[in-house]
Coordinates of C-alpha atoms and ligand atoms in Angstrom, one line a residue:
M1 CA 142.9 120.6 -23.3
P2 CA 146.6 120.3 -24.5
A3 CA 147.0 118.5 -27.8
D4 CA 147.8 114.8 -27.4
P5 CA 151.1 114.2 -29.3
L6 CA 150.0 110.6 -30.1
W7 CA 146.8 111.8 -31.8
Y8 CA 147.6 109.8 -34.9
K9 CA 147.1 106.6 -33.0
D10 CA 143.4 107.4 -32.6
A11 CA 142.9 109.0 -36.0
I12 CA 140.6 107.9 -38.7
I13 CA 142.2 109.0 -41.9
Y14 CA 140.3 109.9 -45.1
E15 CA 142.4 110.0 -48.2
L16 CA 141.3 112.2 -51.1
H17 CA 142.5 114.2 -54.0
V18 CA 141.2 117.8 -54.1
K19 CA 140.7 117.3 -57.8
T20 CA 138.1 114.6 -57.3
F21 CA 136.0 116.1 -54.6
F22 CA 134.0 119.2 -55.5
D23 CA 134.3 121.8 -58.3
S24 CA 133.2 125.2 -56.9
N25 CA 134.3 127.4 -59.8
Q26 CA 133.2 125.3 -62.8
N27 CA 136.5 124.4 -64.4
G28 CA 136.0 120.7 -64.3
Y29 CA 138.4 120.1 -61.5
G30 CA 137.7 119.9 -57.8
D31 CA 139.3 122.7 -55.9
F32 CA 140.1 123.9 -52.3
P33 CA 137.0 126.1 -51.9
G34 CA 134.9 123.1 -53.0
L35 CA 136.6 120.8 -50.6
T36 CA 136.1 123.4 -47.8
Q37 CA 132.4 123.3 -48.6
K38 CA 132.4 119.6 -48.1
L39 CA 134.1 119.6 -44.7
D40 CA 130.8 119.3 -43.0
Y41 CA 130.2 116.1 -44.8
L42 CA 133.5 114.7 -43.7
Q43 CA 133.0 115.9 -40.1
D44 CA 129.6 114.2 -40.1
L45 CA 131.2 111.0 -41.4
G46 CA 133.3 111.0 -38.3
I47 CA 136.8 111.0 -39.8
N48 CA 139.3 113.2 -38.0
C49 CA 142.2 113.5 -40.4
I50 CA 142.4 114.2 -44.1
W51 CA 145.3 113.0 -46.2
L52 CA 145.5 115.1 -49.4
L53 CA 147.1 113.8 -52.5
P54 CA 149.6 116.2 -54.2
F55 CA 148.1 119.6 -55.1
Y56 CA 151.3 121.4 -56.2
K57 CA 152.0 122.9 -59.6
T58 CA 152.4 120.0 -62.0
P59 CA 152.1 119.0 -65.7
L60 CA 149.7 116.2 -64.3
K61 CA 151.4 113.3 -65.9
D62 CA 151.5 111.3 -62.7
D63 CA 148.4 112.9 -61.1
G64 CA 150.5 115.5 -59.3
Y65 CA 153.3 113.3 -58.1
D66 CA 155.3 115.0 -60.9
I67 CA 155.9 118.4 -59.3
S68 CA 157.1 121.4 -61.2
D69 CA 156.9 123.9 -58.3
F70 CA 156.9 122.7 -54.7
Y71 CA 155.9 126.1 -53.4
E72 CA 152.8 126.7 -55.6
V73 CA 149.2 125.4 -55.5
S74 CA 148.3 124.1 -58.9
P75 CA 146.0 126.9 -60.3
E76 CA 143.2 124.4 -61.2
Y77 CA 142.8 123.8 -57.5
G78 CA 142.8 127.3 -56.2
T79 CA 145.3 129.6 -54.6
M80 CA 147.6 129.4 -51.6
R81 CA 144.9 131.5 -49.7
D82 CA 142.3 128.9 -50.6
F83 CA 144.5 126.1 -49.3
Q84 CA 145.1 128.1 -46.1
D85 CA 141.4 128.6 -45.6
F86 CA 140.8 124.9 -46.0
V87 CA 143.4 124.0 -43.4
N88 CA 142.0 126.6 -41.0
E89 CA 138.4 125.3 -41.6
A90 CA 139.5 121.7 -41.1
H91 CA 141.2 122.6 -37.8
R92 CA 138.1 124.4 -36.7
R93 CA 136.3 121.1 -37.0
D94 CA 139.1 119.2 -35.2
I95 CA 140.2 117.6 -38.4
K96 CA 143.9 117.2 -39.0
V97 CA 145.5 117.7 -42.4
L98 CA 148.3 115.5 -43.8
I99 CA 149.9 116.5 -47.1
E100 CA 152.4 114.9 -49.5
L101 CA 156.1 115.4 -49.3
V102 CA 157.4 114.0 -52.6
L103 CA 161.1 113.7 -51.8
N104 CA 162.4 111.3 -54.4
H105 CA 161.8 113.1 -57.6
T106 CA 160.5 116.1 -59.5
S107 CA 158.7 116.6 -62.8
D108 CA 161.1 117.0 -65.8
Q109 CA 159.4 120.4 -66.1
H110 CA 160.8 121.5 -62.7
P111 CA 163.2 124.5 -63.2
W112 CA 165.9 122.5 -61.4
F113 CA 165.7 119.8 -64.0
L114 CA 165.4 122.2 -66.9
E115 CA 168.6 123.9 -65.7
S116 CA 170.3 120.6 -64.8
R117 CA 169.8 119.1 -68.3
F118 CA 170.8 122.3 -70.1
S119 CA 174.5 121.5 -69.8
K120 CA 176.9 119.2 -68.1
T121 CA 178.4 122.1 -66.3
S122 CA 175.2 123.8 -65.2
K123 CA 174.9 124.8 -61.6
K124 CA 172.0 122.5 -61.0
R125 CA 173.6 119.5 -62.8
D126 CA 174.2 117.7 -59.5
F127 CA 170.6 118.0 -58.4
Y128 CA 169.9 114.9 -60.4
V129 CA 171.7 111.6 -61.1
W130 CA 173.5 111.5 -64.4
T131 CA 175.7 108.9 -66.1
D132 CA 177.3 107.9 -69.4
D133 CA 176.8 104.3 -68.5
P134 CA 173.2 103.1 -68.3
K135 CA 174.4 99.7 -67.0
K136 CA 175.0 101.3 -63.7
F137 CA 172.8 100.1 -60.8
K138 CA 171.7 97.3 -63.1
D139 CA 170.1 95.1 -60.4
V140 CA 167.5 97.7 -59.5
R141 CA 163.9 96.6 -60.2
I142 CA 161.6 98.6 -62.4
I143 CA 158.5 99.7 -60.5
F144 CA 156.3 100.9 -63.4
S145 CA 157.0 97.8 -65.4
D146 CA 154.1 98.4 -67.8
T147 CA 155.5 101.7 -69.1
E148 CA 159.2 101.8 -68.4
Q149 CA 162.0 99.6 -69.8
S150 CA 164.8 101.0 -67.8
N151 CA 165.5 103.2 -64.8
W152 CA 167.7 105.4 -67.0
T153 CA 166.6 107.7 -69.8
H154 CA 168.8 109.3 -72.4
D155 CA 168.6 113.1 -72.4
P156 CA 169.3 114.4 -75.9
V157 CA 169.9 117.9 -74.6
S158 CA 173.0 117.2 -72.6
G159 CA 173.8 113.7 -74.0
Q160 CA 173.8 111.7 -70.7
Y161 CA 171.4 109.4 -69.0
Y162 CA 169.4 110.4 -66.0
W163 CA 168.1 108.1 -63.2
H164 CA 164.4 107.7 -62.4
R165 CA 162.6 105.0 -60.3
F166 CA 159.2 105.9 -61.7
F167 CA 158.1 107.5 -65.0
S168 CA 160.8 108.8 -67.3
H169 CA 159.3 112.2 -66.9
Q170 CA 160.1 112.0 -63.2
P171 CA 163.9 112.3 -62.7
D172 CA 165.2 111.3 -59.3
L173 CA 166.8 113.9 -57.1
N174 CA 170.4 113.3 -56.1
Y175 CA 170.5 113.1 -52.3
D176 CA 174.3 112.9 -52.3
N177 CA 174.2 116.5 -53.1
P178 CA 173.9 118.5 -49.8
E179 CA 172.1 121.3 -51.7
V180 CA 169.3 118.9 -52.5
Q181 CA 169.0 117.8 -48.9
K182 CA 168.8 121.4 -47.9
A183 CA 166.3 122.4 -50.6
M184 CA 163.9 119.6 -49.5
M185 CA 164.3 120.5 -45.9
E186 CA 163.3 124.1 -46.8
I187 CA 160.2 122.7 -48.5
L188 CA 159.3 120.8 -45.4
T189 CA 159.6 123.9 -43.3
F190 CA 157.5 126.0 -45.7
W191 CA 154.6 123.7 -45.6
L192 CA 154.9 123.1 -41.9
N193 CA 154.4 126.8 -41.3
T194 CA 151.0 126.6 -43.1
G195 CA 149.8 124.7 -40.1
V196 CA 149.5 121.2 -41.6
D197 CA 149.7 118.4 -39.2
G198 CA 152.1 116.1 -41.1
F199 CA 153.3 114.6 -44.2
R200 CA 153.0 111.4 -46.2
L201 CA 156.5 110.7 -47.3
D202 CA 156.1 109.5 -50.9
A203 CA 158.4 106.8 -52.3
V204 CA 160.7 107.1 -49.4
P205 CA 162.9 104.0 -49.9
Y206 CA 164.5 105.3 -53.0
L207 CA 166.4 108.4 -52.1
F208 CA 170.0 107.2 -52.5
E209 CA 171.7 105.0 -55.0
R210 CA 174.7 102.7 -54.3
E211 CA 176.3 100.3 -56.8
G212 CA 175.8 96.6 -56.0
T213 CA 172.6 97.2 -54.0
S214 CA 168.9 97.3 -54.8
C215 CA 169.1 101.0 -54.1
E216 CA 166.2 100.7 -51.7
N217 CA 166.2 101.2 -47.9
L218 CA 169.9 102.3 -47.8
P219 CA 171.4 103.4 -44.5
E220 CA 172.0 106.9 -46.1
T221 CA 168.3 107.2 -46.7
H222 CA 167.5 106.5 -43.1
A223 CA 170.2 108.9 -42.0
Y224 CA 168.6 111.7 -44.0
L225 CA 165.1 110.9 -42.8
K226 CA 166.3 111.1 -39.2
K227 CA 167.7 114.6 -40.0
L228 CA 164.3 115.6 -41.4
R229 CA 162.6 114.2 -38.3
A230 CA 164.9 116.1 -36.0
E231 CA 164.0 119.3 -37.8
L232 CA 160.3 118.5 -37.6
D233 CA 160.6 117.9 -33.9
R234 CA 162.7 121.0 -33.4
L235 CA 160.1 123.2 -34.9
Y236 CA 156.8 121.6 -33.8
K237 CA 155.8 119.0 -31.2
D238 CA 152.8 117.2 -32.6
K239 CA 153.4 116.8 -36.3
I240 CA 154.0 113.6 -38.0
F241 CA 155.6 111.6 -40.9
M242 CA 153.8 108.7 -42.5
A243 CA 156.1 106.7 -44.7
E244 CA 155.1 105.1 -48.0
A245 CA 157.6 102.2 -48.0
N246 CA 156.2 99.4 -50.0
Q247 CA 158.5 96.8 -48.5
W248 CA 158.5 93.6 -46.4
P249 CA 157.8 94.2 -42.7
A250 CA 161.4 93.6 -41.7
D251 CA 162.5 96.3 -44.2
V252 CA 159.8 98.8 -43.1
R253 CA 160.8 98.4 -39.4
P254 CA 163.8 100.7 -39.8
Y255 CA 161.6 103.5 -41.0
F256 CA 160.4 103.9 -37.5
G257 CA 164.0 104.0 -36.2
S258 CA 164.0 104.1 -32.5
G259 CA 161.0 106.4 -32.5
D260 CA 163.2 109.0 -34.2
E261 CA 162.3 108.5 -37.9
C262 CA 158.7 108.1 -39.1
H263 CA 155.7 108.1 -36.8
M264 CA 153.7 105.9 -39.1
A265 CA 154.2 103.6 -42.0
F266 CA 151.7 101.8 -44.3
H267 CA 151.4 98.1 -43.7
F268 CA 151.7 97.1 -47.4
P269 CA 152.1 93.3 -47.0
L270 CA 149.0 93.0 -44.8
M271 CA 146.7 94.6 -47.4
P272 CA 146.6 92.0 -50.1
R273 CA 146.5 89.2 -47.5
I274 CA 143.2 90.6 -46.2
F275 CA 141.9 90.1 -49.7
M276 CA 143.4 86.6 -49.9
A277 CA 142.0 85.6 -46.6
I278 CA 138.4 86.5 -47.4
R279 CA 138.6 84.8 -50.8
K280 CA 140.3 81.7 -49.5
E281 CA 138.1 81.7 -46.4
D282 CA 141.2 81.0 -44.4
N283 CA 142.7 83.2 -41.6
T284 CA 146.3 82.0 -42.3
P285 CA 147.4 84.8 -44.7
I286 CA 146.5 87.4 -42.0
T287 CA 147.9 85.5 -39.0
E288 CA 151.1 84.7 -40.8
I289 CA 151.9 88.2 -41.9
M290 CA 151.0 89.5 -38.4
Q291 CA 153.5 87.1 -36.9
R292 CA 156.1 88.4 -39.3
T293 CA 155.3 92.0 -38.3
P294 CA 158.0 93.2 -35.9
V295 CA 157.3 95.1 -32.8
I296 CA 157.5 98.9 -33.3
P297 CA 158.4 101.6 -30.9
E298 CA 155.8 102.8 -28.4
S299 CA 155.2 106.1 -30.2
C300 CA 154.8 104.5 -33.6
Q301 CA 151.8 103.3 -35.5
W302 CA 150.9 101.2 -38.6
A303 CA 148.7 102.8 -41.2
L304 CA 146.2 100.2 -42.5
F305 CA 144.3 100.5 -45.8
L306 CA 142.3 98.4 -48.1
R307 CA 142.4 100.6 -51.2
N308 CA 144.1 103.8 -52.2
H309 CA 144.7 106.0 -55.3
D310 CA 147.2 103.4 -56.8
E311 CA 146.6 99.9 -58.1
L312 CA 146.2 97.3 -55.4
T313 CA 149.9 96.5 -55.3
L314 CA 151.0 92.9 -55.3
E315 CA 154.7 93.6 -54.8
M316 CA 154.8 92.2 -51.3
V317 CA 153.5 88.7 -52.1
T318 CA 155.0 85.6 -53.7
Q319 CA 154.5 84.8 -57.4
E320 CA 152.0 82.1 -56.5
E321 CA 150.0 84.5 -54.3
R322 CA 150.1 87.1 -57.1
D323 CA 148.7 84.6 -59.6
Y324 CA 146.0 83.7 -57.1
M325 CA 145.0 87.4 -56.7
H326 CA 145.0 88.0 -60.4
R327 CA 142.9 84.9 -61.0
E328 CA 140.4 85.8 -58.3
Y329 CA 140.2 89.5 -58.5
A330 CA 141.4 90.5 -62.0
A331 CA 140.2 88.0 -64.5
D332 CA 139.8 90.8 -67.0
P333 CA 143.4 91.7 -68.1
K334 CA 142.3 95.3 -68.3
A335 CA 141.9 95.3 -64.5
R336 CA 145.7 94.7 -64.1
L337 CA 148.4 97.3 -64.0
N338 CA 152.1 96.8 -63.3
L339 CA 152.1 94.0 -60.7
G340 CA 148.7 95.0 -59.3
I341 CA 145.0 95.4 -59.8
R342 CA 143.4 98.8 -60.6
R343 CA 140.0 98.3 -58.9
R344 CA 138.1 99.9 -56.1
L345 CA 136.8 98.1 -53.0
A346 CA 133.2 97.6 -54.0
P347 CA 133.9 96.0 -57.5
L348 CA 136.6 93.8 -55.9
M349 CA 133.9 92.5 -53.6
N350 CA 131.4 92.1 -56.5
N351 CA 129.4 94.8 -54.7
G352 CA 128.8 92.3 -51.9
R353 CA 127.6 94.4 -48.9
R354 CA 128.5 91.8 -46.3
Q355 CA 132.0 91.3 -47.7
M356 CA 132.6 95.1 -47.8
E357 CA 131.5 95.3 -44.2
L358 CA 133.7 92.4 -43.1
L359 CA 136.8 94.0 -44.8
N360 CA 136.1 97.2 -43.0
S361 CA 135.7 95.3 -39.7
L362 CA 139.3 94.0 -40.3
L363 CA 140.6 97.4 -41.4
F364 CA 139.1 99.1 -38.3
S365 CA 140.0 96.4 -35.7
L366 CA 143.5 95.2 -36.6
P367 CA 146.3 97.1 -34.9
G368 CA 146.9 100.5 -36.6
T369 CA 145.2 103.5 -37.9
P370 CA 142.6 103.0 -40.6
V371 CA 142.8 104.9 -43.9
I372 CA 139.6 105.2 -45.9
Y373 CA 139.9 106.0 -49.6
Y374 CA 137.3 108.6 -50.7
G375 CA 134.2 107.2 -52.2
D376 CA 134.7 103.8 -50.6
E377 CA 132.3 104.8 -47.8
I378 CA 129.5 104.8 -50.3
G379 CA 130.8 101.8 -52.3
M380 CA 131.8 103.7 -55.4
G381 CA 132.8 101.8 -58.5
D382 CA 135.7 102.2 -61.0
N383 CA 136.4 102.4 -64.7
I384 CA 139.1 100.1 -65.8
H385 CA 139.0 101.6 -69.3
L386 CA 140.5 104.9 -68.3
G387 CA 144.3 104.8 -68.6
D388 CA 146.9 104.2 -65.8
R389 CA 145.2 104.4 -62.3
N390 CA 142.7 107.0 -63.4
G391 CA 139.8 104.5 -63.2
V392 CA 139.9 104.7 -59.3
R393 CA 140.2 108.5 -59.3
T394 CA 136.9 109.6 -60.8
P395 CA 134.7 112.4 -59.4
M396 CA 133.1 111.9 -56.0
Q397 CA 129.4 111.0 -56.4
W398 CA 127.4 113.5 -54.4
N399 CA 123.9 113.1 -55.9
G400 CA 121.9 112.0 -59.0
N401 CA 122.3 115.3 -60.8
P402 CA 124.4 115.6 -64.0
N403 CA 128.1 115.0 -63.3
A404 CA 127.1 113.3 -60.0
G405 CA 126.7 116.8 -58.4
F406 CA 130.5 117.2 -58.6
S407 CA 130.5 120.0 -61.1
E408 CA 128.2 122.0 -63.3
V409 CA 130.4 122.1 -66.4
S410 CA 129.4 120.2 -69.5
A411 CA 130.5 116.6 -69.1
E412 CA 133.3 116.9 -71.7
K413 CA 135.1 119.4 -69.5
L414 CA 135.4 117.2 -66.5
Y415 CA 138.9 116.1 -65.6
A416 CA 137.6 112.6 -65.9
P417 CA 134.2 111.1 -66.7
V418 CA 132.0 110.2 -63.8
I419 CA 131.1 106.5 -63.2
S420 CA 127.8 106.0 -65.0
D421 CA 127.3 102.2 -65.4
P422 CA 124.0 100.8 -64.1
L423 CA 125.5 99.2 -61.0
Y424 CA 127.9 101.8 -59.6
G425 CA 126.8 104.9 -61.6
Y426 CA 126.1 108.1 -59.7
Q427 CA 122.4 107.6 -60.1
A428 CA 122.6 104.4 -58.1
I429 CA 125.5 105.2 -55.8
N430 CA 125.7 108.7 -54.3
V431 CA 125.9 110.5 -51.0
E432 CA 122.5 112.2 -51.1
A433 CA 120.6 109.0 -51.6
Q434 CA 122.6 107.1 -49.0
S435 CA 122.1 109.9 -46.5
M436 CA 118.4 109.4 -46.8
T437 CA 118.5 105.6 -46.1
Q438 CA 119.4 104.4 -42.6
S439 CA 120.4 101.0 -44.1
S440 CA 122.9 102.5 -46.6
F441 CA 126.5 101.7 -46.6
L442 CA 127.3 105.3 -45.8
H443 CA 125.3 105.1 -42.6
W444 CA 126.9 101.8 -41.8
T445 CA 130.4 103.3 -42.2
K446 CA 129.4 106.2 -40.0
R447 CA 128.3 103.8 -37.2
M448 CA 131.5 101.8 -37.5
I449 CA 133.6 105.0 -37.1
R450 CA 131.5 106.1 -34.2
V451 CA 131.9 102.7 -32.4
R452 CA 135.6 102.6 -33.0
K453 CA 136.1 106.1 -31.5
N454 CA 134.6 105.0 -28.2
F455 CA 137.6 102.6 -27.5
K456 CA 141.2 103.5 -27.4
A457 CA 142.1 99.8 -27.6
F458 CA 141.5 99.8 -31.4
G459 CA 144.2 102.3 -32.0
R460 CA 146.5 101.7 -29.1
G461 CA 145.9 98.2 -27.8
S462 CA 147.9 95.0 -27.9
I463 CA 146.7 92.1 -30.1
E464 CA 146.5 88.4 -29.3
F465 CA 145.1 86.0 -31.9
L466 CA 143.0 83.3 -30.3
E467 CA 143.7 79.7 -31.3
H468 CA 140.8 77.5 -32.2
K469 CA 139.8 74.8 -34.6
N470 CA 138.0 76.7 -37.4
P471 CA 140.4 78.3 -39.9
K472 CA 137.5 80.3 -41.4
I473 CA 137.2 82.3 -38.3
L474 CA 139.7 85.0 -37.3
A475 CA 139.4 86.0 -33.6
Y476 CA 141.6 88.3 -31.5
I477 CA 141.7 90.2 -28.3
R478 CA 142.6 93.9 -28.4
A479 CA 143.5 95.3 -25.0
Y480 CA 144.5 98.7 -23.7
E481 CA 144.5 99.9 -20.1
N482 CA 141.1 98.8 -18.7
E483 CA 139.6 98.0 -22.1
T484 CA 139.5 94.4 -23.4
L485 CA 137.8 93.8 -26.8
L486 CA 137.1 90.5 -28.5
I487 CA 136.8 90.7 -32.3
V488 CA 135.5 87.7 -34.2
N489 CA 135.3 87.6 -38.0
N490 CA 133.8 85.0 -40.2
L491 CA 135.8 84.9 -43.4
S492 CA 133.4 82.4 -45.0
R493 CA 130.4 82.9 -47.2
Y494 CA 128.6 80.3 -45.1
A495 CA 127.5 80.3 -41.5
Q496 CA 130.2 79.1 -39.1
A497 CA 130.6 78.1 -35.5
V498 CA 133.7 78.5 -33.3
E499 CA 134.7 77.5 -29.8
L500 CA 137.1 79.9 -28.2
D501 CA 139.2 79.2 -25.1
M502 CA 138.3 82.2 -23.0
K503 CA 139.1 80.8 -19.5
K504 CA 141.3 83.7 -18.9
Y505 CA 138.2 85.9 -19.0
N506 CA 136.1 83.7 -16.8
G507 CA 133.2 85.7 -15.3
R508 CA 133.3 88.5 -17.9
E509 CA 130.3 89.4 -20.0
P510 CA 130.8 90.1 -23.7
V511 CA 128.8 93.1 -24.8
E512 CA 128.4 93.5 -28.5
L513 CA 129.5 97.1 -29.3
W514 CA 127.1 98.0 -32.2
G515 CA 123.9 97.3 -30.3
N516 CA 125.2 97.2 -26.8
T517 CA 123.8 93.7 -26.6
K518 CA 124.8 91.5 -23.7
F519 CA 125.9 87.9 -24.5
P520 CA 126.1 85.0 -22.1
K521 CA 128.8 85.2 -19.5
I522 CA 132.2 83.5 -20.2
G523 CA 132.8 80.5 -18.0
E524 CA 135.4 77.7 -17.8
L525 CA 134.1 75.8 -20.8
P526 CA 135.0 76.9 -24.4
Y527 CA 132.9 79.9 -25.4
L528 CA 130.7 79.0 -28.4
L529 CA 129.8 81.6 -31.0
T530 CA 128.0 81.1 -34.3
L531 CA 128.3 83.7 -37.1
G532 CA 126.3 84.3 -40.2
P533 CA 128.0 84.5 -43.7
H534 CA 130.8 87.1 -43.7
S535 CA 129.7 88.5 -40.4
F536 CA 131.6 89.7 -37.5
Y537 CA 131.3 90.7 -33.8
W538 CA 133.0 93.4 -31.9
F539 CA 132.6 92.8 -28.1
R540 CA 133.9 94.5 -25.0
L541 CA 134.5 92.0 -22.2
S542 CA 132.8 93.7 -19.3
K543 CA 133.7 92.9 -15.7
V544 CA 130.2 92.5 -14.3
Ligands
NOJ601 C1 153.7 106.6 -55.0 C2 152.4 107.2 -55.3 O1 151.4 106.6 -54.5 C3 152.1 107.0 -56.8 O2 150.8 107.4 -57.1 C4 153.1 107.7 -57.6 O3 152.9 107.4 -59.0 C5 154.5 107.3 -57.2 N1 154.7 107.3 -55.8 C6 155.5 108.2 -57.9 O4 155.5 109.4 -57.3

């Protein structure tokens, strides 16, 4: 069968860091041969696309987003050959592979920067953004507000300041320099030729700087991305870009262009509102942001997520909403980082199984492609006492053996300690134990993935929110070609009833998708449904 160029619309993406997954050579770090060994697990889970966090050569001061050689696999993780084997083995199982293209910055250990800072006249000077005047671009926000005081850092070697939107050890590249544009294009081509299926474009709003602006989402940035896209399409037909643009919906919209920029972009503003909706037991945060979400070109797709490798960012909410989120989900100040919350899904839900299921029901049924963060399929916990975001990046918990079955080295040698508290520790939460219990969260997640894959409407369908009188219920129709799905979520911790106006579907029979259970036929009268605490229904509306 010829490959479907829109494959990403039906994908179920699994995000992981090779470092965290499985250590095959006993150096305390997960590696590519280890990840390859675990592909059967991922295939069995049902995911069909892996998004790999950066694995390039790095001093590891920003978990690999600080790259010192774009062309090398970091030796802890294996060799280029190991990477290539992994890609081939993933493909053999019909699993696509997305990798990171970190365009905005490099590590300060990258040879370009070492040369650039060496002298004001060095050949690579213009690869970065230098100034004598650190008041330049003074209105630009600081993203890592807990660690950085300024977007400029003074360099004692050459006596000027260099620009950085993230850590001071991550200088921003200067996209006004055509050589930078060309160098990054070459990196794109190099990795494309390894057979990967696409790229997450890291920190993509910040490529250019212009005085008097926020230096975000500038037209020059979009113009460059369009050039990259043209090159991607010239070389291959079915490879994609997924933009990380942590922005309001109206500002993310241009990253899709007219179908000629990025194929996908994360829906950042939706994510915290899902957490607000469940805690407030009110559907408004979700319906409001969905109303504010612009239509995107036919070939484009939102990437939806609950948690990822960063803090749960609260940049795309009001101050009042942020205070609410902090109060409800991060009472312990240690759980906070920058503007966000450094916790995993299960602890955020107080390990509440029904709440975790409900959030996944939303993740898997709202319009877009779901992205699961590794470990969340078994309800892994976190460790807010590790620095930065490391507490949500601990080793995958495979079994109850020492080091959670992740590695056989002595515990001190692990890149990070495994989670070992009584509630979320590896002896309680691990893949092996959950594989043996049909009622486990792992089995539940597998079923959800399987059900979703039976219907294209989840990934490709339209959405219509149904109006009714119970704000604790969020109900919508997803429709695509001859599929019509009705999704009903109870955001409340108590049982609820709802009457839905379903006249339009008079004569149809709702069939619940998980058990294939027939419900009473829809008629002229309002359709009554009752739902238990935090429960949900996914129906197909069958034409009997
Ligand atoms: C976004 C990544 O998700 C984050 O982990 C990283 O620290 C910044 N970009 C800087 O590269």
